[in-house]
């Protein structure tokens, strides 16, 4: 009997729909309805006074803020009743600080309204027109205030000493007024429109890159359609961390084969004449600027990290093995200054190129990014780079494979908190963010001090996702540079492509591994002390020999599931453990869930429009019986006496729970608690449970899909990896599973030569 077997696929063939009702506790509202009406009527009057006095520069449609009291973040509290039946529109949201002395935050929604629509809202409040509408009443009772966004809330990330520099301006979505609002911004600030790069999204935000001084910024902050201004660094080469140690590169294989598994790289380009790259890399110049040696060396290092990982221990006398992936390298910097602002702003032109390439190159589904705008992410704003990568990942044709971006977390980990947080686009929710680890004198792994840390943003709170070797001064990452040399380097720039190369190796080993399933497998198997992840290490250290995740021993079996689920629906994922309740000792169940969701550019606090809630049910025969005002009763239907007791409970008004008893039981129904403890709305979930085998009987996971607002019936694509570990099973748990569930099949692990073509 072999002690290693291919992991099992087709778990989705055993997924069933599930009827799942949810129950919450009574809600205590912070305001009475009558008090709320009076307060909000006065708030709108104050806004009207500000408009008359021209305290800000307003467009025809005004942007007002509806601020909710703390603890009312759930989508059900969104003030939709305020705009229902009117032409007003909710156009996004974010968090806001309750007061200057406290770190407590509440949810803020932006609403677009004309003067007449604000007056109509006042009339509705004063006449009691909607007093009979329960939803209207409840939502008004959660509102703290209706007001205008303060100038200090629009200015993000500026140091006190700032006088001038490059900035990114974000304007609210104002529909048909978009063009006039953009023009009025330049009239208000005195800036020249032709010197700005401007990008707008359908019914979404407008992004602008421009150089401004403190006077222009002070004028801009009183422009009502302005959402935010933040400083940016547009010099991509300024971020590159290069090394100093240089040595001759090793030799090519005697016979050269090129892989059909392509990984796309956006970076500084590659130069012909680098012998270990030439056979395996196709280069494309996407910009007119003259490449610098610095950018070419960085591009070569990134490509070599994908193809070979770190070349530590290699000498010029060694021969490398044929890489099992190939690279399509797109040079996106530096750009040549032409006088055209739309092309000369390097970051924006780079994002434009990425949008164009990913949409056209359907043959590439895995990309590596080792650069981005300098500076830690800001919770209250989404960077355009992040949004574009998330949207490109989600927006594919039906039955098309979703692309995956592997993104460097950033190299500012030594800065003070929060300046050491991950950098865009490593905060993307549909990608994989990669930090760096290195080794101490004893050979133990630890996070490299330069590697940026979490937390990530809402929707991806655990960032970076993984740590991969990225080198340090004492233990450098050995990468190729232009020509026939290699050098010692350090940085997350090399960790991210190394992860992309590992996912590519999984894809080469099995046609059943698509990029996002590879993402799930690496996160599921990451080495860590805990399961839920942390700000320093994410979900842990990526394993070195990734092919190991495609095999499992007799009594530790891994099963793959993938599929789609419509928001508001629930499904049951069986956890395959036949006859486990007759086994002595304990068993461990570990799972990872990765989803690909539609991002919401207009609301960083609700950036993921969809999510999946998971619940573990260990025993399908144990239920809870409930009756208002009485203590819950737990019933095990395998016990005859409990069956009789259940019948009596039903006669006396008790109600049996729809589903078995979960583990752990949900401790809270509050949105804030679910986000923090259960990672609600995140695209990645990783958990584990250990229990006595006798307590397990046909265990299963329920997946409940949730959507916000108009996305409540959108489909969510998911990938699930579950490992069951029951060391005391006699014989082989693996064989028992295959015999009991014939639709499950071992994945086909192929010889990588099948994806290789000989180069003459």
XYZ file of C-alpha atoms in Angstrom:
760
model
C 0.000 0.000 0.000
C 1.396 3.414 -1.008
C 1.496 6.106 1.654
C 1.199 8.906 -0.937
C -1.780 9.441 -3.229
C -2.959 12.248 -5.543
C -5.372 14.592 -3.809
C -9.028 14.143 -4.738
C -11.105 16.360 -7.042
C -14.805 16.663 -7.953
C -16.026 17.368 -4.431
C -18.606 19.651 -6.074
C -20.448 16.581 -7.440
C -21.718 15.957 -3.899
C -22.795 19.523 -3.132
C -26.513 19.930 -2.388
C -28.740 23.014 -1.995
C -29.478 23.899 1.594
C -32.406 25.706 3.185
C -30.946 27.898 5.882
C -32.908 30.428 7.890
C -31.049 32.981 9.961
C -32.075 34.451 13.274
C -30.831 37.526 15.060
C -31.397 39.130 18.371
C -33.613 42.124 19.135
C -32.227 45.449 17.911
C -31.917 48.425 20.229
C -31.917 51.592 18.135
C -29.841 54.582 19.294
C -32.549 57.200 18.634
C -36.315 57.389 18.909
C -38.131 57.943 15.651
C -39.546 61.335 16.646
C -36.149 62.622 17.827
C -34.532 61.364 14.620
C -37.019 63.239 12.413
C -36.456 66.524 14.235
C -32.649 66.161 14.158
C -32.459 65.231 10.478
C -34.838 68.046 9.466
C -32.452 70.519 11.108
C -29.408 68.856 9.506
C -30.860 69.380 6.026
C -31.702 73.000 6.861
C -28.046 73.524 7.860
C -26.898 72.088 4.526
C -29.281 74.420 2.670
C -27.840 77.395 4.594
C -24.311 76.331 3.628
C -25.390 76.200 -0.020
C -26.925 79.685 0.132
C -23.809 81.095 1.831
C -21.526 79.331 -0.735
C -19.444 77.811 2.057
C -18.330 75.295 -0.557
C -18.300 75.278 -4.352
C -21.348 73.236 -5.350
C -22.507 71.653 -8.583
C -26.163 71.308 -9.555
C -26.213 67.977 -7.729
C -24.920 68.233 -4.186
C -23.083 65.413 -2.388
C -24.231 65.004 1.207
C -23.129 62.528 3.870
C -25.469 60.286 5.808
C -23.521 59.178 8.882
C -24.748 56.103 10.755
C -24.196 55.504 14.440
C -21.437 52.993 15.364
C -22.310 49.279 15.229
C -24.759 49.741 12.359
C -22.495 48.694 9.465
C -24.681 45.835 8.169
C -26.080 46.272 4.674
C -29.631 46.233 6.051
C -28.964 49.630 7.684
C -27.902 51.368 4.463
C -30.198 54.430 4.221
C -31.963 53.227 1.079
C -35.331 54.511 2.359
C -34.080 58.108 2.104
C -33.698 57.819 -1.670
C -36.538 55.377 -2.399
C -39.165 56.916 -4.666
C -36.980 59.961 -5.430
C -34.323 60.934 -7.976
C -31.687 61.085 -5.249
C -29.042 58.383 -5.480
C -26.627 56.658 -3.139
C -23.197 56.973 -4.787
C -20.828 55.217 -2.396
C -19.608 55.134 1.152
C -16.671 54.862 3.558
C -15.926 54.884 7.295
C -15.698 58.060 9.377
C -14.270 58.860 12.812
C -16.978 59.476 15.407
C -14.908 62.267 16.980
C -11.348 63.535 17.059
C -10.597 62.056 20.511
C -11.781 58.532 19.699
C -10.660 55.856 17.253
C -14.230 54.562 17.034
C -15.652 54.649 13.531
C -19.077 54.567 11.948
C -20.371 54.035 8.418
C -20.932 56.982 6.097
C -22.951 56.954 2.859
C -22.739 59.555 0.095
C -26.028 60.686 -1.448
C -26.396 62.814 -4.577
C -29.285 65.318 -4.479
C -30.428 68.622 -6.000
C -31.763 71.582 -4.023
C -35.348 70.602 -4.769
C -34.728 66.978 -3.728
C -33.300 68.115 -0.386
C -36.378 70.274 0.139
C -38.618 67.333 -0.724
C -36.831 65.203 1.874
C -37.484 67.884 4.505
C -41.153 67.886 3.549
C -41.351 64.112 3.930
C -39.886 64.419 7.419
C -42.127 67.284 8.531
C -45.419 65.925 7.157
C -45.002 62.360 8.437
C -45.618 61.069 4.919
C -43.652 57.860 5.642
C -44.454 57.432 9.332
C -46.255 54.182 8.545
C -43.232 52.633 6.747
C -41.356 50.403 9.215
C -38.135 50.234 7.202
C -38.065 54.037 6.922
C -38.550 54.362 10.672
C -35.851 51.843 11.551
C -33.280 53.339 9.197
C -33.843 56.881 10.446
C -33.286 55.701 14.015
C -29.715 54.580 13.134
C -28.605 57.897 11.536
C -26.252 60.109 13.521
C -26.376 63.075 11.138
C -26.795 64.303 7.581
C -24.100 66.821 6.664
C -21.252 67.648 4.278
C -17.872 65.945 4.045
C -15.396 68.117 5.933
C -12.210 69.366 4.220
C -10.056 67.374 6.688
C -11.902 64.218 5.615
C -11.007 64.789 1.965
C -7.269 65.283 2.562
C -5.632 61.865 2.925
C -2.014 60.952 3.640
C -0.389 64.415 3.457
C 2.503 65.195 5.832
C 2.202 68.470 7.740
C 5.182 69.922 5.860
C 3.708 69.304 2.387
C 3.813 72.334 0.078
C 3.519 70.888 -3.417
C 3.799 67.657 -5.373
C 2.036 65.072 -7.502
C -1.418 64.152 -6.239
C -4.325 61.902 -7.126
C -7.729 63.580 -7.105
C -10.924 61.529 -6.840
C -14.315 63.012 -7.759
C -17.708 61.571 -6.870
C -19.805 59.987 -9.626
C -22.168 62.728 -10.822
C -23.747 61.105 -13.868
C -24.587 63.501 -16.707
C -22.774 66.330 -14.931
C -19.425 64.522 -15.076
C -17.786 66.699 -17.751
C -18.920 70.004 -16.249
C -17.903 68.859 -12.757
C -14.401 68.047 -14.020
C -14.144 71.435 -15.757
C -15.402 73.259 -12.659
C -12.741 71.530 -10.571
C -10.004 73.089 -12.697
C -11.754 76.473 -12.650
C -11.993 76.283 -8.839
C -8.335 75.335 -8.317
C -6.769 77.367 -11.119
C -5.039 74.231 -12.429
C -4.711 73.417 -16.139
C -6.814 70.495 -17.351
C -4.376 69.660 -20.142
C -1.703 68.892 -17.528
C -3.804 66.218 -15.816
C -4.358 62.547 -16.589
C -8.083 61.853 -16.219
C -9.773 58.448 -16.041
C -13.497 57.913 -15.396
C -15.561 54.757 -14.903
C -19.183 54.212 -15.861
C -21.348 55.590 -13.056
C -18.235 55.434 -10.908
C -15.463 57.647 -9.649
C -13.226 59.935 -11.692
C -9.477 59.697 -11.005
C -7.054 62.479 -11.910
C -3.273 62.724 -11.613
C -1.895 66.280 -11.480
C 0.794 68.418 -9.853
C -0.539 70.997 -7.394
C 0.664 73.293 -4.627
C -0.793 73.992 -1.202
C -2.957 76.895 -2.447
C -4.591 74.728 -5.109
C -5.135 71.969 -2.546
C -6.776 74.404 -0.131
C -9.125 75.535 -2.902
C -9.864 71.951 -3.949
C -10.846 70.783 -0.462
C -13.866 73.113 -0.521
C -15.114 71.698 -3.817
C -18.235 69.711 -2.920
C -17.955 66.986 -5.648
C -14.415 66.197 -4.401
C -14.126 62.873 -2.621
C -10.403 62.852 -1.817
C -6.912 64.105 -2.575
C -3.772 62.175 -1.692
C -0.084 62.507 -2.602
C 1.400 60.000 -5.034
C 4.863 59.025 -6.223
C 4.843 58.466 -9.972
C 8.478 57.325 -10.299
C 8.267 53.533 -10.491
C 12.030 53.028 -10.582
C 12.393 54.844 -7.286
C 11.049 51.760 -5.515
C 13.322 49.086 -6.902
C 15.578 47.371 -4.346
C 18.705 46.112 -6.070
C 21.667 44.194 -4.728
C 25.446 44.483 -4.936
C 26.939 40.964 -5.012
C 27.515 39.865 -8.615
C 28.720 36.473 -9.933
C 28.687 34.591 -13.263
C 25.382 32.868 -14.021
C 25.068 29.069 -14.342
C 24.643 27.273 -17.663
C 21.557 26.401 -19.697
C 20.365 22.794 -19.888
C 22.000 20.691 -22.555
C 18.654 20.310 -24.326
C 16.246 23.215 -24.078
C 12.463 22.863 -23.754
C 9.979 25.725 -23.477
C 6.755 25.396 -21.487
C 3.242 26.170 -22.746
C 2.300 27.473 -19.265
C 2.642 31.249 -19.651
C 3.041 33.771 -16.846
C 2.659 37.452 -17.661
C 5.035 40.003 -16.138
C 4.547 43.764 -16.091
C 7.866 45.337 -15.148
C 10.966 47.083 -16.473
C 11.456 44.758 -19.431
C 14.167 42.297 -20.437
C 17.100 42.734 -22.759
C 18.176 40.131 -25.272
C 21.486 38.518 -24.474
C 20.625 37.146 -21.046
C 21.276 33.496 -21.797
C 19.159 31.963 -19.014
C 16.165 34.089 -20.035
C 16.326 34.280 -23.828
C 14.863 30.810 -24.582
C 12.010 31.155 -22.091
C 10.974 34.836 -22.183
C 9.171 36.810 -24.871
C 9.609 40.547 -24.395
C 7.203 43.297 -25.478
C 7.948 47.028 -25.314
C 4.653 48.691 -24.343
C 6.112 52.203 -23.874
C 8.310 54.490 -25.961
C 10.678 55.527 -23.214
C 14.280 54.342 -23.305
C 14.790 51.496 -20.833
C 17.311 52.107 -18.071
C 19.813 49.548 -16.877
C 18.158 49.644 -13.478
C 14.727 48.800 -14.870
C 16.101 46.066 -17.151
C 18.017 44.440 -14.293
C 14.884 44.492 -12.169
C 12.835 42.997 -14.992
C 15.431 40.268 -15.475
C 15.408 39.492 -11.752
C 11.618 39.207 -11.683
C 11.585 36.882 -14.700
C 14.332 34.698 -13.241
C 12.435 34.446 -9.931
C 9.464 33.024 -11.851
C 11.528 30.596 -13.897
C 14.073 29.419 -11.325
C 13.192 30.811 -7.903
C 16.315 31.874 -6.061
C 19.546 30.599 -7.640
C 21.221 30.228 -4.230
C 24.051 27.688 -4.350
C 24.372 27.763 -8.153
C 27.733 28.487 -9.794
C 28.838 29.077 -13.372
C 29.721 25.365 -13.567
C 26.160 24.211 -12.796
C 23.352 23.699 -15.265
C 19.829 24.808 -14.459
C 16.850 22.587 -15.206
C 14.357 23.553 -17.874
C 11.724 25.735 -16.146
C 8.204 24.310 -16.352
C 6.744 27.741 -17.121
C 7.546 30.456 -19.648
C 7.236 34.243 -19.370
C 5.554 36.934 -21.432
C 7.305 40.132 -20.287
C 5.633 43.498 -20.896
C 7.866 46.526 -20.374
C 5.707 49.278 -18.875
C 8.316 51.731 -17.546
C 9.992 54.121 -17.848
C 7.717 56.160 -20.106
C 8.913 58.855 -22.474
C 7.622 62.358 -21.746
C 5.751 63.569 -24.819
C 3.738 66.481 -23.482
C 0.529 64.454 -23.513
C -0.584 64.355 -19.881
C -2.781 61.304 -20.449
C 0.305 59.329 -21.533
C 3.038 60.976 -19.474
C 1.694 60.108 -16.026
C 3.568 56.856 -15.685
C 1.305 55.133 -13.168
C -1.859 55.851 -15.125
C -0.384 54.872 -18.480
C 0.901 51.660 -16.873
C -2.571 50.813 -15.556
C -3.985 51.508 -19.029
C -1.506 49.033 -20.527
C -2.374 46.367 -17.961
C -6.090 46.787 -18.697
C -5.466 46.419 -22.417
C -3.090 43.442 -22.222
C -5.132 41.355 -19.770
C -8.310 41.836 -21.813
C -6.605 40.853 -25.077
C -4.214 38.093 -24.001
C -6.692 35.321 -23.242
C -3.793 32.835 -23.326
C -2.328 34.255 -20.094
C -4.176 33.627 -16.835
C -1.400 34.218 -14.305
C 0.435 37.533 -13.814
C 3.166 38.913 -11.572
C 3.341 42.534 -10.373
C 6.371 43.805 -8.457
C 5.660 47.534 -8.378
C 2.931 50.009 -7.518
C 2.334 53.484 -6.125
C 4.558 54.130 -3.123
C 2.828 54.495 0.220
C 0.667 52.414 2.544
C -2.947 51.776 1.645
C -5.588 54.090 3.092
C -8.755 52.427 4.375
C -11.012 55.249 3.249
C -9.958 55.170 -0.392
C -9.446 52.578 -3.132
C -6.462 53.087 -5.411
C -7.286 52.865 -9.102
C -4.510 50.278 -9.567
C -6.140 47.942 -7.026
C -9.610 48.351 -8.499
C -8.449 47.685 -12.066
C -6.666 44.463 -11.073
C -9.673 43.249 -9.070
C -12.091 44.103 -11.875
C -9.924 42.423 -14.534
C -9.848 39.292 -12.387
C -13.625 39.228 -11.996
C -14.821 40.355 -15.442
C -14.460 37.305 -17.671
C -16.821 35.657 -20.114
C -18.981 32.814 -18.883
C -16.988 29.563 -18.519
C -13.733 31.513 -18.926
C -10.901 31.078 -16.442
C -10.347 34.035 -14.106
C -6.828 35.493 -14.258
C -4.794 35.794 -11.051
C -2.351 38.543 -10.034
C 0.530 37.750 -7.679
C 1.502 41.117 -6.182
C 4.478 42.271 -4.118
C 3.350 43.560 -0.711
C 5.870 46.431 -0.656
C 9.217 47.142 0.991
C 8.403 49.781 3.611
C 7.979 47.369 6.505
C 10.548 49.251 8.594
C 8.460 52.414 8.716
C 6.287 53.271 11.694
C 2.722 51.983 11.841
C 0.558 52.553 9.775
C 3.081 53.620 7.112
C 4.384 50.031 7.040
C 1.104 48.571 5.693
C 0.874 46.771 2.361
C 0.889 48.948 -0.733
C -1.495 49.033 -3.676
C -2.286 46.875 -5.601
C -1.288 44.259 -2.995
C -4.518 45.095 -1.160
C -6.604 43.603 -3.972
C -9.264 41.157 -2.818
C -9.147 38.833 -5.838
C -5.371 38.420 -5.966
C -2.570 37.037 -3.855
C -0.391 39.476 -1.928
C 3.140 38.286 -1.187
C 5.500 39.416 1.548
C 9.058 38.264 2.171
C 10.770 36.064 4.701
C 14.429 35.344 5.289
C 16.495 33.226 7.722
C 18.226 33.936 11.012
C 21.609 32.540 12.041
C 19.973 29.263 13.153
C 18.212 28.808 9.822
C 14.745 29.668 11.159
C 12.353 31.636 8.975
C 11.121 35.080 9.955
C 9.434 37.994 8.210
C 12.041 40.168 6.529
C 12.006 43.551 8.261
C 11.491 45.438 4.992
C 8.380 43.413 4.094
C 5.150 45.402 4.490
C 2.562 44.085 6.928
C -1.195 44.031 7.329
C -3.919 44.537 8.050
C -5.347 44.724 4.587
C -8.535 46.520 3.685
C -12.135 45.456 4.206
C -12.698 42.396 2.009
C -9.104 41.231 2.449
C -8.217 41.877 6.078
C -5.454 39.246 6.153
C -2.615 40.708 4.103
C -0.124 39.765 2.879
C -1.606 36.388 2.008
C 1.715 34.544 2.095
C 5.385 35.023 2.839
C 7.920 33.713 0.323
C 11.713 33.892 0.475
C 12.760 37.371 -0.638
C 16.262 37.648 0.722
C 18.048 39.937 3.150
C 21.514 41.434 3.497
C 22.749 38.270 5.251
C 20.832 35.812 3.055
C 20.272 37.444 -0.352
C 17.885 36.203 -3.022
C 20.035 35.254 -6.019
C 18.480 36.561 -9.226
C 19.643 37.057 -12.783
C 20.517 40.483 -14.091
C 20.978 41.645 -17.669
C 23.731 39.696 -19.403
C 25.245 36.492 -18.085
C 25.451 37.419 -14.421
C 23.447 36.901 -11.262
C 23.294 39.158 -8.212
C 22.242 39.096 -4.576
C 19.048 41.083 -4.055
C 16.285 41.495 -1.508
C 12.684 42.602 -1.687
C 9.093 41.540 -2.095
C 9.712 42.236 -5.795
C 11.231 38.733 -5.939
C 8.896 36.958 -3.523
C 5.801 37.695 -5.631
C 7.152 36.276 -8.909
C 8.508 33.268 -7.021
C 4.931 32.544 -5.871
C 3.665 33.009 -9.426
C 6.253 30.469 -10.551
C 5.093 27.993 -7.894
C 1.445 28.291 -8.978
C 2.645 27.824 -12.559
C 4.389 24.617 -11.482
C 1.119 23.330 -10.015
C -0.650 24.140 -13.284
C 2.056 22.319 -15.234
C 1.746 19.267 -12.982
C -2.036 18.947 -13.389
C -4.485 20.380 -15.910
C -7.088 20.412 -13.143
C -5.222 23.150 -11.249
C -6.324 26.592 -12.461
C -4.674 29.734 -11.025
C -7.269 30.460 -8.330
C -7.329 26.837 -7.224
C -3.547 27.106 -6.976
C -4.055 30.223 -4.839
C -6.346 28.245 -2.534
C -3.917 25.320 -2.304
C -0.937 27.494 -1.345
C -2.891 29.378 1.313
C -4.429 26.154 2.635
C -0.993 24.552 3.038
C 0.957 27.589 4.258
C 3.090 26.939 7.328
C 1.879 28.944 10.325
C 1.306 28.792 14.069
C -2.406 29.576 13.757
C -5.044 29.137 11.090
C -6.765 32.485 10.693
C -3.675 34.516 9.796
C -2.074 37.648 11.244
C -0.730 41.029 10.215
C 2.942 39.975 10.319
C 2.893 36.738 8.326
C -0.526 36.604 6.670
C -1.602 32.996 6.385
C 2.009 31.855 6.780
C 5.119 30.729 4.916
C 4.649 29.189 1.494
C 5.919 25.632 1.396
C 9.127 25.141 -0.561
C 8.268 22.077 -2.667
C 4.812 22.970 -3.920
C 4.293 19.706 -5.786
C 3.886 18.112 -2.347
C 0.432 19.712 -2.004
C -0.820 17.532 -4.888
C -0.314 14.351 -2.855
C -1.597 13.133 0.491
C -0.974 10.160 2.825
C -3.480 7.393 3.650
C -5.142 9.044 6.631
C -4.728 12.730 5.801
C -6.836 13.311 2.714
C -7.320 16.538 0.743
C -10.400 17.140 -1.431
C -10.962 19.952 -3.948
C -14.296 21.638 -4.679
C -15.104 24.433 -7.098
C -18.308 25.978 -8.359
C -20.637 28.976 -8.433
C -23.320 30.009 -5.988
C -25.952 32.696 -6.338
C -26.152 35.307 -3.616
C -28.788 34.527 -0.969
C -28.456 30.785 -1.707
C -26.895 28.155 0.588
C -25.216 24.857 -0.254
C -23.980 21.880 1.732
C -20.402 20.698 1.162
C -19.943 17.212 2.589
C -16.721 16.492 4.439
C -15.837 12.966 3.438
C -15.114 10.904 6.579
C -16.979 7.548 6.261
C -17.559 5.659 9.538
C -15.457 8.192 11.429
C -17.639 8.103 14.576
C -16.474 4.545 15.279
C -12.789 5.537 15.406
C -10.945 6.278 18.658
C -9.003 9.456 19.230
C -9.339 12.835 17.537
C -9.621 14.067 13.971
C -8.737 17.426 12.459
C -10.657 19.173 9.686
C -8.985 22.109 7.948
C -10.422 24.157 5.097
C -9.669 27.146 2.901
C -12.216 28.982 0.765
C -11.213 31.434 -1.974
C -13.798 33.464 -3.875
C -13.668 35.774 -6.885
C -16.076 38.673 -6.398
C -17.218 41.887 -8.008
C -15.432 44.894 -6.437
C -17.255 48.117 -5.536
C -15.089 51.102 -6.435
C -17.399 53.599 -4.732
C -17.300 52.179 -1.206
C -14.005 51.000 0.356
C -15.876 49.817 3.454
C -18.125 47.636 1.262
C -15.526 46.900 -1.420
C -16.598 43.271 -1.875
C -20.135 43.210 -3.244
C -20.485 39.540 -2.368
C -19.165 37.060 0.150
C -19.594 33.525 1.426
C -20.324 32.713 5.070
C -19.120 29.273 6.124
C -20.363 27.166 9.040
C -19.082 23.771 10.193
C -21.591 21.124 11.306
C -19.838 18.136 12.939
C -22.806 15.794 13.475
C -25.872 15.605 11.246
C -27.979 13.992 14.030
C -27.555 16.643 16.763
C -30.040 19.537 16.820
C -31.127 22.375 19.064
C -34.727 22.792 20.235
C -35.763 26.366 21.109
C -38.713 28.074 22.774
C -38.941 31.771 23.572
C -38.276 32.411 27.243
C -36.882 28.910 27.835
C -33.414 27.406 27.818
C -32.279 25.723 24.590
C -32.295 21.916 24.607
C -29.773 19.837 22.633
C -31.040 16.565 21.162
C -29.042 13.644 19.702
C -31.321 11.612 17.443
C -29.059 8.579 17.761
C -30.101 8.268 21.407
C -33.563 6.631 21.817
C -34.377 8.615 24.956
C -33.613 11.874 23.118
C -36.027 10.919 20.338
C -38.825 10.576 22.890
C -37.805 13.838 24.549
C -37.858 15.654 21.183
C -41.457 14.540 20.611
C -42.476 15.960 23.989
C -40.645 19.234 23.342
C -42.475 19.730 20.046
C -45.824 19.206 21.815
C -44.983 21.923 24.334
C -44.136 24.574 21.725
C -40.438 24.026 21.148
C -39.091 24.353 17.618
C -36.359 22.182 16.106
C -33.467 24.065 14.482
C -33.325 23.904 10.684
C -29.737 22.678 10.737
C -27.649 20.590 13.149
C -25.642 22.183 15.956
C -22.670 24.102 14.483
C -19.150 24.297 15.877
C -18.206 26.763 17.059
C -21.592 28.274 17.820
C -22.041 31.815 16.540
C -21.428 34.170 19.436
C -22.728 37.356 17.863
C -24.973 38.547 15.060
C -23.551 42.088 14.976
C -21.937 43.056 11.677
C -18.794 44.534 13.259
C -18.185 41.393 15.318
C -18.722 39.104 12.320
C -16.254 41.136 10.261
C -13.566 41.081 12.940
C -13.911 37.537 14.281
C -15.418 35.622 11.379
C -13.839 37.653 8.527
C -17.232 38.279 6.966
C -16.997 39.824 3.464
C -13.406 38.575 2.986
C -12.583 36.613 -0.152
C -10.314 34.183 1.698
C -11.325 32.061 4.679
C -9.078 29.512 6.388
C -10.161 27.591 9.489
C -9.734 24.296 11.275
C -11.520 22.248 13.927
C -10.263 19.330 16.018
C -12.795 16.969 17.634
C -13.107 13.480 18.997
C -13.973 11.116 16.169
C -16.966 9.828 18.121
C -18.489 13.337 17.920
C -18.361 13.364 14.110
C -21.111 11.950 11.932
C -21.315 12.925 8.254
C -19.882 16.380 8.973
C -20.392 19.146 6.426
C -19.796 22.817 5.694
C -22.591 25.147 4.749
C -21.727 27.955 2.357
C -24.185 30.832 2.424
C -23.729 33.495 -0.261
C -24.527 37.135 0.486
C -24.762 40.111 -1.846
C -25.140 43.811 -1.187
C -27.900 45.956 -2.683
C -28.234 45.396 -6.448
C -25.710 42.547 -6.312
C -27.930 40.312 -4.165
C -28.550 37.851 -7.011
C -25.093 37.792 -8.560
C -23.143 34.547 -8.863
C -19.997 34.021 -6.811
C -17.236 31.728 -8.038
C -15.561 29.748 -5.262
C -12.698 27.300 -4.756
C -12.537 25.139 -1.621
C -9.773 22.893 -0.271
C -10.598 20.613 2.673
C -8.125 18.316 4.440
C -9.329 15.655 6.882
C -6.708 14.161 9.173
C -7.688 11.059 11.158
C -4.460 9.256 12.133
C -6.216 6.462 14.075
C -8.302 5.141 11.185
C -7.469 1.473 10.626
C -6.429 0.775 7.061
C -6.679 3.736 4.682
C -9.097 6.652 5.014
C -8.167 7.564 1.424
C -9.341 4.187 0.104
C -12.498 4.308 2.256
C -13.418 7.677 0.772
C -12.911 6.507 -2.806
C -14.963 3.370 -2.212
C -17.811 5.276 -0.545
C -17.915 8.266 -2.919
C -17.228 6.997 -6.451
C -17.635 10.433 -8.113
C -14.481 11.607 -6.374
C -11.362 11.008 -8.464
C -7.640 11.497 -7.873
C -6.345 14.482 -9.832
C -4.301 13.589 -12.876
C -0.686 14.429 -12.119
C 1.189 14.578 -15.402
C 4.805 14.581 -16.425
C 5.690 18.228 -17.016
C 7.278 17.238 -20.326
C 3.713 17.246 -21.695
C 3.639 21.039 -21.528
C 7.157 21.439 -22.967
C 8.267 21.991 -26.558
C 11.851 21.319 -27.614
C 13.744 24.340 -28.916
C 16.196 23.514 -31.677
